[in-house]
mmCIF file with all atom_site columns, C-alpha atoms in Angstrom:
data_model
loop_
_atom_site.group_PDB
_atom_site.id
_atom_site.type_symbol
_atom_site.label_atom_id
_atom_site.label_alt_id
_atom_site.label_comp_id
_atom_site.label_asym_id
_atom_site.label_entity_id
_atom_site.label_seq_id
_atom_site.pdbx_PDB_ins_code
_atom_site.Cartn_x
_atom_site.Cartn_y
_atom_site.Cartn_z
_atom_site.occupancy
_atom_site.B_iso_or_equiv
_atom_site.pdbx_formal_charge
_atom_site.auth_seq_id
_atom_site.auth_comp_id
_atom_site.auth_asym_id
_atom_site.auth_atom_id
_atom_site.pdbx_PDB_model_num
ATOM 1   C CA . MET K 1 1   ? 161.309 -34.248 258.485 1.00 0.00 ? 1   MET K CA 1
ATOM 2   C CA . ASN K 1 2   ? 158.284 -36.214 257.387 1.00 0.00 ? 2   ASN K CA 1
ATOM 3   C CA . GLU K 1 3   ? 157.943 -37.914 253.995 1.00 0.00 ? 3   GLU K CA 1
ATOM 4   C CA . SER K 1 4   ? 155.819 -35.129 252.500 1.00 0.00 ? 4   SER K CA 1
ATOM 5   C CA . GLN K 1 5   ? 158.395 -32.495 253.474 1.00 0.00 ? 5   GLN K CA 1
ATOM 6   C CA . PHE K 1 6   ? 161.176 -34.649 252.060 1.00 0.00 ? 6   PHE K CA 1
ATOM 7   C CA . MET K 1 7   ? 159.344 -35.115 248.750 1.00 0.00 ? 7   MET K CA 1
ATOM 8   C CA . GLN K 1 8   ? 158.797 -31.348 248.395 1.00 0.00 ? 8   GLN K CA 1
ATOM 9   C CA . LEU K 1 9   ? 162.442 -30.639 249.162 1.00 0.00 ? 9   LEU K CA 1
ATOM 10  C CA . ALA K 1 10  ? 163.677 -33.395 246.849 1.00 0.00 ? 10  ALA K CA 1
ATOM 11  C CA . GLU K 1 11  ? 161.486 -32.134 243.990 1.00 0.00 ? 11  GLU K CA 1
ATOM 12  C CA . ALA K 1 12  ? 162.779 -28.591 244.499 1.00 0.00 ? 12  ALA K CA 1
ATOM 13  C CA . THR K 1 13  ? 166.337 -29.958 244.489 1.00 0.00 ? 13  THR K CA 1
ATOM 14  C CA . LEU K 1 14  ? 165.832 -31.818 241.202 1.00 0.00 ? 14  LEU K CA 1
ATOM 15  C CA . ASP K 1 15  ? 164.301 -28.620 239.747 1.00 0.00 ? 15  ASP K CA 1
ATOM 16  C CA . ALA K 1 16  ? 167.389 -26.702 240.924 1.00 0.00 ? 16  ALA K CA 1
ATOM 17  C CA . VAL K 1 17  ? 169.724 -29.283 239.344 1.00 0.00 ? 17  VAL K CA 1
ATOM 18  C CA . GLU K 1 18  ? 167.902 -28.948 236.010 1.00 0.00 ? 18  GLU K CA 1
ATOM 19  C CA . ALA K 1 19  ? 168.047 -25.148 236.182 1.00 0.00 ? 19  ALA K CA 1
ATOM 20  C CA . ALA K 1 20  ? 171.754 -25.214 237.091 1.00 0.00 ? 20  ALA K CA 1
ATOM 21  C CA . LEU K 1 21  ? 172.475 -27.509 234.144 1.00 0.00 ? 21  LEU K CA 1
ATOM 22  C CA . ASP K 1 22  ? 170.632 -25.122 231.806 1.00 0.00 ? 22  ASP K CA 1
ATOM 23  C CA . ARG K 1 23  ? 172.622 -22.144 233.136 1.00 0.00 ? 23  ARG K CA 1
ATOM 24  C CA . SER K 1 24  ? 175.939 -24.001 232.931 1.00 0.00 ? 24  SER K CA 1
ATOM 25  C CA . GLY K 1 25  ? 175.923 -24.410 229.168 1.00 0.00 ? 25  GLY K CA 1
ATOM 26  C CA . ALA K 1 26  ? 176.963 -28.051 229.583 1.00 0.00 ? 26  ALA K CA 1
ATOM 27  C CA . GLU K 1 27  ? 176.452 -30.175 226.472 1.00 0.00 ? 27  GLU K CA 1
ATOM 28  C CA . VAL K 1 28  ? 173.946 -32.543 228.070 1.00 0.00 ? 28  VAL K CA 1
ATOM 29  C CA . ASP K 1 29  ? 170.336 -33.578 227.577 1.00 0.00 ? 29  ASP K CA 1
ATOM 30  C CA . CYS K 1 30  ? 168.041 -33.948 230.575 1.00 0.00 ? 30  CYS K CA 1
ATOM 31  C CA . VAL K 1 31  ? 164.926 -36.063 230.901 1.00 0.00 ? 31  VAL K CA 1
ATOM 32  C CA . ARG K 1 32  ? 162.884 -36.023 234.081 1.00 0.00 ? 32  ARG K CA 1
ATOM 33  C CA . GLN K 1 33  ? 160.314 -38.622 234.996 1.00 0.00 ? 33  GLN K CA 1
ATOM 34  C CA . GLY K 1 34  ? 158.897 -38.137 238.470 1.00 0.00 ? 34  GLY K CA 1
ATOM 35  C CA . ASN K 1 35  ? 161.688 -38.368 241.005 1.00 0.00 ? 35  ASN K CA 1
ATOM 36  C CA . VAL K 1 36  ? 164.335 -39.448 238.466 1.00 0.00 ? 36  VAL K CA 1
ATOM 37  C CA . LEU K 1 37  ? 166.503 -37.034 236.468 1.00 0.00 ? 37  LEU K CA 1
ATOM 38  C CA . GLU K 1 38  ? 168.495 -38.635 233.654 1.00 0.00 ? 38  GLU K CA 1
ATOM 39  C CA . ILE K 1 39  ? 171.404 -36.585 232.311 1.00 0.00 ? 39  ILE K CA 1
ATOM 40  C CA . GLU K 1 40  ? 172.897 -37.761 229.020 1.00 0.00 ? 40  GLU K CA 1
ATOM 41  C CA . CYS K 1 41  ? 176.378 -36.627 227.950 1.00 0.00 ? 41  CYS K CA 1
ATOM 42  C CA . GLU K 1 42  ? 177.365 -36.135 224.302 1.00 0.00 ? 42  GLU K CA 1
ATOM 43  C CA . ASP K 1 43  ? 178.993 -39.588 224.223 1.00 0.00 ? 43  ASP K CA 1
ATOM 44  C CA . GLY K 1 44  ? 175.688 -41.213 225.233 1.00 0.00 ? 44  GLY K CA 1
ATOM 45  C CA . SER K 1 45  ? 176.759 -42.023 228.793 1.00 0.00 ? 45  SER K CA 1
ATOM 46  C CA . LYS K 1 46  ? 174.265 -41.200 231.512 1.00 0.00 ? 46  LYS K CA 1
ATOM 47  C CA . ILE K 1 47  ? 174.207 -39.804 235.015 1.00 0.00 ? 47  ILE K CA 1
ATOM 48  C CA . ILE K 1 48  ? 171.126 -40.417 237.135 1.00 0.00 ? 48  ILE K CA 1
ATOM 49  C CA . VAL K 1 49  ? 169.972 -38.227 240.024 1.00 0.00 ? 49  VAL K CA 1
ATOM 50  C CA . ASN K 1 50  ? 166.962 -39.420 241.989 1.00 0.00 ? 50  ASN K CA 1
ATOM 51  C CA . SER K 1 51  ? 165.277 -39.105 245.333 1.00 0.00 ? 51  SER K CA 1
ATOM 52  C CA . ASN K 1 52  ? 164.813 -42.062 247.649 1.00 0.00 ? 52  ASN K CA 1
ATOM 53  C CA . ALA K 1 53  ? 162.003 -41.284 250.090 1.00 0.00 ? 53  ALA K CA 1
ATOM 54  C CA . PRO K 1 54  ? 162.299 -44.305 252.427 1.00 0.00 ? 54  PRO K CA 1
ATOM 55  C CA . VAL K 1 55  ? 165.824 -43.265 253.470 1.00 0.00 ? 55  VAL K CA 1
ATOM 56  C CA . GLN K 1 56  ? 165.337 -39.530 252.750 1.00 0.00 ? 56  GLN K CA 1
ATOM 57  C CA . GLU K 1 57  ? 168.342 -39.292 250.437 1.00 0.00 ? 57  GLU K CA 1
ATOM 58  C CA . ILE K 1 58  ? 169.215 -37.982 246.999 1.00 0.00 ? 58  ILE K CA 1
ATOM 59  C CA . TRP K 1 59  ? 171.153 -40.566 245.009 1.00 0.00 ? 59  TRP K CA 1
ATOM 60  C CA . LEU K 1 60  ? 173.638 -39.879 242.224 1.00 0.00 ? 60  LEU K CA 1
ATOM 61  C CA . ALA K 1 61  ? 174.760 -42.661 239.876 1.00 0.00 ? 61  ALA K CA 1
ATOM 62  C CA . ALA K 1 62  ? 177.559 -42.161 237.338 1.00 0.00 ? 62  ALA K CA 1
ATOM 63  C CA . LYS K 1 63  ? 180.402 -44.066 235.689 1.00 0.00 ? 63  LYS K CA 1
ATOM 64  C CA . SER K 1 64  ? 182.614 -43.053 238.604 1.00 0.00 ? 64  SER K CA 1
ATOM 65  C CA . GLY K 1 65  ? 180.288 -44.600 241.173 1.00 0.00 ? 65  GLY K CA 1
ATOM 66  C CA . GLY K 1 66  ? 177.173 -44.197 243.253 1.00 0.00 ? 66  GLY K CA 1
ATOM 67  C CA . PHE K 1 67  ? 176.772 -41.486 245.869 1.00 0.00 ? 67  PHE K CA 1
ATOM 68  C CA . HIS K 1 68  ? 174.152 -40.856 248.553 1.00 0.00 ? 68  HIS K CA 1
ATOM 69  C CA . PHE K 1 69  ? 173.309 -37.400 249.912 1.00 0.00 ? 69  PHE K CA 1
ATOM 70  C CA . ARG K 1 70  ? 171.437 -36.567 253.129 1.00 0.00 ? 70  ARG K CA 1
ATOM 71  C CA . ARG K 1 71  ? 170.074 -33.213 254.165 1.00 0.00 ? 71  ARG K CA 1
ATOM 72  C CA . VAL K 1 72  ? 172.277 -31.561 256.801 1.00 0.00 ? 72  VAL K CA 1
ATOM 73  C CA . GLU K 1 73  ? 170.913 -28.161 257.807 1.00 0.00 ? 73  GLU K CA 1
ATOM 74  C CA . ASP K 1 74  ? 170.430 -26.451 254.418 1.00 0.00 ? 74  ASP K CA 1
ATOM 75  C CA . ARG K 1 75  ? 172.675 -28.668 252.239 1.00 0.00 ? 75  ARG K CA 1
ATOM 76  C CA . TRP K 1 76  ? 172.626 -32.115 250.682 1.00 0.00 ? 76  TRP K CA 1
ATOM 77  C CA . CYS K 1 77  ? 175.833 -33.741 251.951 1.00 0.00 ? 77  CYS K CA 1
ATOM 78  C CA . ASN K 1 78  ? 177.537 -36.908 250.699 1.00 0.00 ? 78  ASN K CA 1
ATOM 79  C CA . THR K 1 79  ? 177.162 -39.591 253.359 1.00 0.00 ? 79  THR K CA 1
ATOM 80  C CA . ARG K 1 80  ? 180.780 -40.718 252.817 1.00 0.00 ? 80  ARG K CA 1
ATOM 81  C CA . ASP K 1 81  ? 182.860 -37.558 252.582 1.00 0.00 ? 81  ASP K CA 1
ATOM 82  C CA . GLY K 1 82  ? 180.489 -34.678 253.395 1.00 0.00 ? 82  GLY K CA 1
ATOM 83  C CA . SER K 1 83  ? 180.829 -33.027 249.973 1.00 0.00 ? 83  SER K CA 1
ATOM 84  C CA . GLU K 1 84  ? 177.872 -30.969 248.772 1.00 0.00 ? 84  GLU K CA 1
ATOM 85  C CA . LEU K 1 85  ? 175.537 -32.296 246.030 1.00 0.00 ? 85  LEU K CA 1
ATOM 86  C CA . PHE K 1 86  ? 176.144 -29.571 243.422 1.00 0.00 ? 86  PHE K CA 1
ATOM 87  C CA . ALA K 1 87  ? 179.929 -29.699 243.907 1.00 0.00 ? 87  ALA K CA 1
ATOM 88  C CA . SER K 1 88  ? 179.884 -33.491 243.565 1.00 0.00 ? 88  SER K CA 1
ATOM 89  C CA . LEU K 1 89  ? 177.646 -33.379 240.505 1.00 0.00 ? 89  LEU K CA 1
ATOM 90  C CA . SER K 1 90  ? 179.942 -30.768 238.917 1.00 0.00 ? 90  SER K CA 1
ATOM 91  C CA . ARG K 1 91  ? 182.935 -33.048 239.469 1.00 0.00 ? 91  ARG K CA 1
ATOM 92  C CA . VAL K 1 92  ? 181.153 -36.148 238.148 1.00 0.00 ? 92  VAL K CA 1
ATOM 93  C CA . LEU K 1 93  ? 179.842 -34.293 235.084 1.00 0.00 ? 93  LEU K CA 1
ATOM 94  C CA . SER K 1 94  ? 183.270 -32.836 234.316 1.00 0.00 ? 94  SER K CA 1
ATOM 95  C CA . LEU K 1 95  ? 184.852 -36.298 234.474 1.00 0.00 ? 95  LEU K CA 1
ATOM 96  C CA . GLN K 1 96  ? 182.172 -38.058 232.484 1.00 0.00 ? 96  GLN K CA 1
ATOM 97  C CA . CYS K 1 97  ? 181.553 -35.369 229.858 1.00 0.00 ? 97  CYS K CA 1
ATOM 98  C CA . GLY K 1 98  ? 185.218 -34.516 229.376 1.00 0.00 ? 98  GLY K CA 1
ATOM 99  C CA . ALA K 1 99  ? 184.689 -30.769 229.826 1.00 0.00 ? 99  ALA K CA 1
ATOM 100 C CA . GLU K 1 100 ? 184.634 -28.497 232.867 1.00 0.00 ? 100 GLU K CA 1
ATOM 101 C CA . VAL K 1 101 ? 181.133 -28.171 234.326 1.00 0.00 ? 101 VAL K CA 1
ATOM 102 C CA . ASN K 1 102 ? 180.492 -25.895 237.297 1.00 0.00 ? 102 ASN K CA 1
ATOM 103 C CA . LEU K 1 103 ? 176.992 -26.082 238.761 1.00 0.00 ? 103 LEU K CA 1
ATOM 104 C CA . LYS K 1 104 ? 175.644 -23.651 241.314 1.00 0.00 ? 104 LYS K CA 1
ATOM 105 C CA . ALA K 1 105 ? 172.373 -24.121 243.187 1.00 0.00 ? 105 ALA K CA 1
#
């Protein structure tokens, strides 16, 4: 995919993450600036989701670590273990926020 296609897909993915967070009822605040989505938990800790166009990846940064996701067919898959972006973000949010969070695309 070219850079323009990646940017459109990445923007749609960040939109979908925001919408999923709204639907989940998770006690978080979201701030989006361009290709960076900052998610703040009640305790003030933050999770960052952003797109990285040069390598065509979505990056997730949390207390538990940093994770890179590449598009494989119709999913964003973790480059280390193959887990899907929304499943990984649900796990990271649950750990960091101290309450079960289940996000669906």
